[in-house]
Every structure is written in C-alpha cells, then in structure tokens.
Coordinates of C-alpha atoms in Angstrom, one line a residue:
D1 CA 21.2 -2.0 31.0
F2 CA 24.0 -1.7 33.6
F3 CA 26.7 -3.6 31.6
Y4 CA 26.1 -1.3 28.6
A5 CA 25.9 1.9 30.7
A6 CA 29.2 0.9 32.5
E7 CA 30.9 0.3 29.3
V8 CA 29.8 3.7 28.0
A9 CA 30.9 5.6 31.0
K10 CA 34.4 4.0 31.0
N11 CA 35.1 4.9 27.5
V12 CA 33.6 8.2 27.5
T13 CA 36.0 8.9 30.5
I14 CA 39.1 7.8 28.3
F15 CA 38.0 10.1 25.6
F16 CA 37.8 13.1 27.9
N17 CA 41.0 12.0 29.7
L18 CA 42.7 12.0 26.1
L19 CA 41.5 15.3 25.4
L20 CA 42.9 16.8 28.8
K21 CA 46.2 15.1 28.5
T22 CA 46.7 16.4 24.9
P23 CA 45.5 20.0 24.6
A24 CA 47.0 20.2 21.2
L25 CA 44.7 17.6 19.6
N26 CA 43.7 18.8 16.3
S27 CA 40.3 18.3 14.5
A28 CA 41.4 15.1 12.6
Q29 CA 42.6 13.6 15.7
T30 CA 39.6 14.3 17.7
A31 CA 37.1 12.9 15.0
K32 CA 39.3 9.9 15.0
A33 CA 38.9 9.5 18.9
L34 CA 35.3 10.1 18.5
I35 CA 34.9 7.6 15.9
Q36 CA 36.8 5.0 18.2
L37 CA 34.5 6.0 21.0
E38 CA 31.2 5.4 18.9
N39 CA 32.7 2.2 17.5
I40 CA 33.2 1.0 21.2
C41 CA 29.7 1.9 22.3
E42 CA 28.2 0.4 19.4
H43 CA 30.0 -2.9 19.9
F44 CA 28.2 -3.4 23.3
A45 CA 25.0 -1.8 22.0
L46 CA 21.7 -3.7 21.0
D47 CA 20.6 -3.7 17.5
Q48 CA 17.5 -1.4 16.5
S49 CA 15.0 -4.4 16.3
V50 CA 15.8 -5.4 19.9
R51 CA 15.9 -1.9 21.2
A52 CA 12.3 -1.0 19.5
M53 CA 11.1 -4.1 21.4
I54 CA 12.5 -2.7 24.6
T55 CA 10.9 0.6 24.1
E56 CA 7.5 -1.1 23.7
A57 CA 8.1 -3.3 26.7
E58 CA 9.0 -0.2 29.0
K59 CA 5.9 1.4 27.7
R60 CA 3.8 -1.7 28.9
D61 CA 5.9 -1.9 32.3
I62 CA 7.1 -5.2 31.0
P63 CA 10.8 -6.0 32.6
W64 CA 13.6 -6.8 30.6
F65 CA 17.2 -7.5 31.0
R66 CA 20.4 -8.5 28.9
I67 CA 21.0 -12.3 29.6
A68 CA 24.7 -12.2 29.9
P69 CA 27.2 -9.3 29.6
K70 CA 28.8 -8.9 26.0
F71 CA 25.9 -10.8 24.4
R72 CA 23.0 -9.4 22.8
D73 CA 20.4 -11.6 23.9
V74 CA 17.6 -10.1 25.9
Q75 CA 14.9 -11.5 28.2
F76 CA 11.4 -9.9 28.5
G77 CA 9.3 -11.0 31.8
Y78 CA 10.1 -13.8 34.1
G79 CA 9.1 -17.3 34.6
H80 CA 6.9 -19.3 32.3
K81 CA 5.8 -16.2 30.4
Q82 CA 9.3 -15.2 29.6
Q83 CA 10.4 -14.4 25.9
R84 CA 13.9 -14.0 24.6
M85 CA 15.2 -12.1 21.6
R86 CA 18.0 -11.8 19.6
E87 CA 18.3 -9.3 16.8
T88 CA 15.1 -10.2 15.0
L89 CA 14.7 -13.6 16.4
S90 CA 12.7 -14.7 19.2
S91 CA 11.9 -17.5 21.4
K92 CA 8.4 -17.8 19.6
E93 CA 10.2 -18.6 16.4
N94 CA 9.4 -21.7 14.6
I95 CA 12.6 -23.6 14.1
L96 CA 11.3 -25.4 11.0
A97 CA 10.2 -22.1 9.4
T98 CA 13.5 -20.6 10.2
T99 CA 15.5 -23.4 8.6
Y100 CA 13.2 -23.4 5.7
S101 CA 13.8 -19.5 5.1
R102 CA 17.6 -20.2 5.0
D103 CA 17.3 -22.8 2.4
K104 CA 16.6 -20.8 -1.0
D105 CA 15.7 -23.8 -3.0
F106 CA 13.3 -25.4 -0.7
S107 CA 11.6 -22.0 0.3
S108 CA 11.1 -21.2 -3.5
R109 CA 9.8 -24.5 -4.0
L110 CA 7.3 -24.1 -1.2
L111 CA 6.2 -20.7 -2.1
G112 CA 5.6 -21.9 -5.7
S113 CA 3.6 -25.0 -4.4
V114 CA 0.9 -22.5 -3.1
G115 CA 0.8 -20.6 -6.0
L116 CA 3.2 -17.7 -5.5
P117 CA 5.3 -16.3 -8.3
V118 CA 8.8 -17.3 -7.9
G119 CA 10.3 -17.4 -11.4
K120 CA 12.3 -20.3 -12.7
F121 CA 15.3 -21.6 -10.9
V122 CA 17.9 -24.1 -10.5
T123 CA 20.7 -24.8 -7.9
V124 CA 24.2 -24.9 -9.5
A125 CA 27.6 -26.0 -8.1
N126 CA 30.1 -24.6 -10.8
A127 CA 30.2 -21.4 -13.1
N128 CA 29.9 -23.4 -16.1
E129 CA 26.7 -25.0 -15.0
A130 CA 25.3 -21.6 -14.0
M131 CA 26.2 -20.0 -17.3
A132 CA 24.3 -23.0 -19.3
Q133 CA 21.4 -22.8 -17.1
A134 CA 21.3 -19.0 -17.1
K135 CA 20.9 -19.6 -21.1
L136 CA 18.1 -22.1 -20.7
I137 CA 16.4 -19.8 -18.1
G138 CA 16.7 -16.8 -20.2
F139 CA 18.3 -13.3 -19.5
P140 CA 18.3 -11.4 -17.2
V141 CA 19.0 -13.5 -14.3
V142 CA 19.9 -13.5 -10.6
L143 CA 22.5 -15.4 -8.7
K144 CA 22.4 -15.9 -5.0
P145 CA 23.9 -18.3 -2.4
L146 CA 22.0 -21.5 -1.7
S147 CA 22.0 -20.4 2.1
G148 CA 22.0 -17.1 3.7
G149 CA 20.4 -13.6 4.3
K150 CA 20.2 -9.9 4.6
G151 CA 21.0 -9.8 0.9
I152 CA 24.7 -10.8 1.0
D153 CA 26.0 -11.8 -2.4
V154 CA 22.7 -11.4 -4.0
V155 CA 23.7 -10.2 -7.5
I156 CA 20.6 -9.4 -9.9
G157 CA 20.1 -8.3 -13.5
L158 CA 23.0 -10.4 -15.2
R159 CA 22.6 -10.0 -18.9
T160 CA 25.3 -12.0 -20.3
P161 CA 26.6 -15.5 -20.3
E162 CA 30.0 -13.9 -19.3
A163 CA 28.9 -11.9 -16.4
V164 CA 27.2 -15.0 -14.9
F165 CA 30.5 -17.0 -15.3
N166 CA 32.5 -14.2 -13.7
V167 CA 30.0 -13.6 -10.9
A168 CA 29.3 -17.2 -10.4
K169 CA 33.2 -18.0 -9.9
D170 CA 33.4 -15.2 -7.5
L171 CA 30.3 -16.2 -5.5
L172 CA 31.6 -19.7 -5.4
S173 CA 34.5 -18.9 -3.5
R174 CA 32.4 -18.2 -0.5
S175 CA 29.4 -20.8 -1.1
S176 CA 29.3 -24.3 -2.2
K177 CA 26.0 -23.8 -4.3
L178 CA 24.2 -21.5 -6.1
I179 CA 20.7 -20.5 -7.1
V180 CA 20.5 -19.1 -10.9
Q181 CA 17.0 -17.6 -10.9
S182 CA 15.0 -15.6 -13.6
Y183 CA 14.8 -11.7 -12.8
M184 CA 11.6 -10.4 -11.8
P185 CA 11.5 -6.6 -11.8
G186 CA 9.5 -4.7 -9.3
D187 CA 9.5 -3.0 -5.8
D188 CA 10.8 -4.6 -2.8
H189 CA 8.4 -5.0 0.2
R190 CA 8.5 -6.1 3.8
L191 CA 5.2 -7.4 5.4
L192 CA 5.0 -7.8 9.2
V193 CA 2.6 -10.2 10.5
V194 CA 2.0 -10.7 14.2
A195 CA -0.1 -13.6 15.7
G196 CA -1.5 -14.1 12.1
K197 CA -2.5 -10.5 11.7
F198 CA -1.0 -7.9 9.2
T199 CA 0.8 -5.4 11.3
A200 CA 2.9 -3.3 9.0
A201 CA 4.4 -3.0 5.7
A202 CA 7.7 -1.1 4.3
R203 CA 9.0 -0.6 0.9
R204 CA 12.7 -1.0 0.5
N205 CA 14.7 1.0 -1.9
P206 CA 18.4 0.1 -3.1
A207 CA 21.2 2.7 -2.1
S208 CA 21.4 5.6 -4.5
V209 CA 22.5 9.2 -4.5
T210 CA 21.1 12.1 -6.5
G211 CA 23.5 14.5 -8.5
D212 CA 23.6 18.1 -7.4
G213 CA 26.1 19.3 -10.4
Q214 CA 28.8 19.8 -8.1
N215 CA 30.0 16.6 -6.2
T216 CA 31.2 13.6 -7.6
V217 CA 29.8 10.2 -7.2
E218 CA 32.5 9.4 -4.4
Q219 CA 31.7 12.6 -2.6
L220 CA 27.8 12.3 -2.9
I221 CA 28.4 8.9 -1.2
R222 CA 30.5 10.4 1.6
I223 CA 28.0 13.2 2.2
A224 CA 25.2 10.2 2.5
N225 CA 27.2 8.6 4.8
T226 CA 27.3 11.6 7.2
D227 CA 23.4 11.0 8.0
P228 CA 23.3 10.1 11.5
R229 CA 21.0 7.5 11.0
R230 CA 23.6 5.4 9.3
G231 CA 26.1 3.0 10.8
Y232 CA 27.2 -0.5 10.9
N233 CA 25.6 -3.7 11.6
F234 CA 22.2 -2.7 12.2
Y235 CA 22.8 -0.7 15.2
R236 CA 21.5 2.4 13.3
L237 CA 18.3 2.9 11.1
M238 CA 20.6 2.4 8.1
N239 CA 23.8 1.0 7.3
Y240 CA 26.8 2.9 5.6
I241 CA 27.1 2.7 1.9
L242 CA 30.3 1.0 1.2
I243 CA 32.3 1.5 -2.1
D244 CA 33.3 -2.1 -3.4
E245 CA 33.3 -3.8 -6.6
E246 CA 30.0 -4.6 -6.9
L247 CA 29.1 -0.7 -6.6
R248 CA 31.9 0.3 -9.2
R249 CA 30.4 -2.3 -11.5
L250 CA 27.0 -0.7 -11.5
I251 CA 28.0 2.9 -11.7
T252 CA 30.2 1.8 -14.8
D253 CA 27.0 0.1 -16.0
Q254 CA 25.6 3.7 -16.0
K255 CA 28.6 5.3 -17.7
L256 CA 29.9 6.8 -14.7
T257 CA 33.0 6.6 -12.4
L258 CA 33.8 7.5 -8.8
S259 CA 35.1 10.8 -10.0
S260 CA 32.1 11.7 -12.5
V261 CA 29.8 14.7 -11.5
P262 CA 26.2 13.7 -12.2
E263 CA 24.1 16.6 -13.3
K264 CA 21.5 18.0 -10.9
G265 CA 18.7 15.7 -10.3
R266 CA 20.1 12.6 -11.7
K267 CA 19.7 9.5 -9.7
V268 CA 22.7 7.4 -9.4
R269 CA 22.1 3.8 -8.4
L270 CA 24.5 2.1 -6.4
R271 CA 23.2 -1.3 -5.4
R272 CA 20.8 -3.4 -7.4
T273 CA 19.3 -5.1 -4.5
A274 CA 17.0 -3.3 -1.8
N275 CA 18.7 -4.3 1.4
I276 CA 19.1 -2.1 4.5
A277 CA 22.3 -4.1 4.9
A278 CA 23.8 -2.7 1.8
G279 CA 23.0 1.0 2.6
G280 CA 19.6 0.8 1.2
D281 CA 16.5 2.6 2.8
A282 CA 12.8 2.0 3.8
V283 CA 9.7 3.8 3.4
D284 CA 6.6 3.0 5.6
V285 CA 3.7 2.1 3.4
T286 CA 1.6 0.3 6.2
D287 CA -1.1 3.1 5.3
I288 CA -1.4 2.7 1.8
I289 CA -1.2 -1.2 1.5
H290 CA -3.7 -3.1 -0.3
P291 CA -6.5 -4.7 2.0
D292 CA -5.9 -7.9 0.2

C-alpha cells in the first residue's frame, strides 16, 4: 500500500545518502546500515499470513487496503461484504473459539470430551505443586503457561523433579498459572480447515542444524540464520534461531556446547518444540495426508 511504499522509499533514500556522504564506509558499517534499513522496512511490513491473503485477493480482483497507517490490519472488499484481517485472525473468527483456544486447561478438557487424546494434565500455581503433580502424572512431562500462544514458554520432555521445579519457578515469574501435562512424543502437524473442509496440512519441525565436521554449533546456527527466508516476528517464512538458555540446556543434554564441532551428518536439536516462532520450519504434507 501507499504508506508502506512511502516509508520504504524514504528510508532507502536515507541509506543511499549515507553512502554518498561517507565514501570510506567499510563493509561492517555498510552491513549494519543495511540491517537497520531492513528492520525499518519490516517494522512497517505486513506479516506473511496477511501477505498471502493479499496475493490471493489480487488474483481474484478483490480490493484491499490497510485500515490505518502504521497498523497491520487490512480490509478486503467494501460494504457489507468486507472482511478484515490481522495476522492470522479475521473478522470471521468465532470469539468464543478464540477465547477457548487461549485457555489451555479448558481447551484440553474440551478436546478430551470428544475423545481426542490430550494426556493427563493439571493446573498449578507454584513450583512445589508442579513438582508434586509431575511425580503423580509420571515423567517425562510438559510445562506451559495456562494462557498464551506461538509455543512461547512451552518446555517439553522434563524428566526429573528438579528440572520441573527449576523450569516452573522460571515460568511462574512470567505467568500466574501453569499446566503440567504428560509428554506425548510424535510429529507436530497443523491442519487448515476452511468453511468446514480440509484445505492443507503442514508438518512442523523443531529448529536444528546438521554437523559438517568443520563448523561449531554456534557457527552452524549463524549459517542457518543467513537463510533469506528467516527474519523476525513472522515477516519471513521462518524466524531466526536465537541462542538462549533453553537452547544451551538442550545442546548440553546432547553432550555438546556452542563451541563443539559436530561430526558430519549429526543432527543437533536446538528446540524441543516445533514452533516457527522459535526457528523451526514446516513441510507441506497436504498431498500425503490420510483422507480420514
């Protein structure tokens, strides 16, 4: 749209003026300036979900526009048939369903009531209670906030009372309540249903790198992050793989450090959960999904 194009043009002009005024700019400074330009552009950009909808709308000659400058809400069409969208939410969304999906205790009970496997789970409010309930449920377990999304603060595969206590204490510094749930191993799939009909399916894979016998784990992560499909906050197809305490704990469990050089072909897991937000990727499996 005009606002986004105007912002990009303005900042591209600033960038090239900087180059003209500073002819001795070295490669590191140029790279830094380019990153700043990219961040500015992405700040005003629409996320990939909305962009995909815009692409399809344009194919069908459906008009669209950004509702207000600097906001990411988009309107498709006009009048009583108009629809609005923000990220993956649209004006078609059922508010009750959205509310249910954000309450992991209630949504698990709802899924369990129709016969879907959800595993044993309980809601807790302190680390000691989390540890006690984990012992009753049986290890390994999963800890996650009662409310939230995008896999944020979901920790899976905890195998000891001490690990549960420490993780629960950390998570409770950001959430008032947690879910302790039995761990159910398997692949992570997302199914898209439109108007009651199955449309697409994707298998999501946790972030990982594969050893080449030459680079360290940290270098392999940096190489993976050079993929142009990666970025921040869902403006690209994948997010950057960030080095944090969770990542360090996981590679330690694999008897590695950031400075270790994995042998060629060895897969190093960097996240336990298969979330795009945490640097994972997705594979389209629509054509091989079972008809049931």
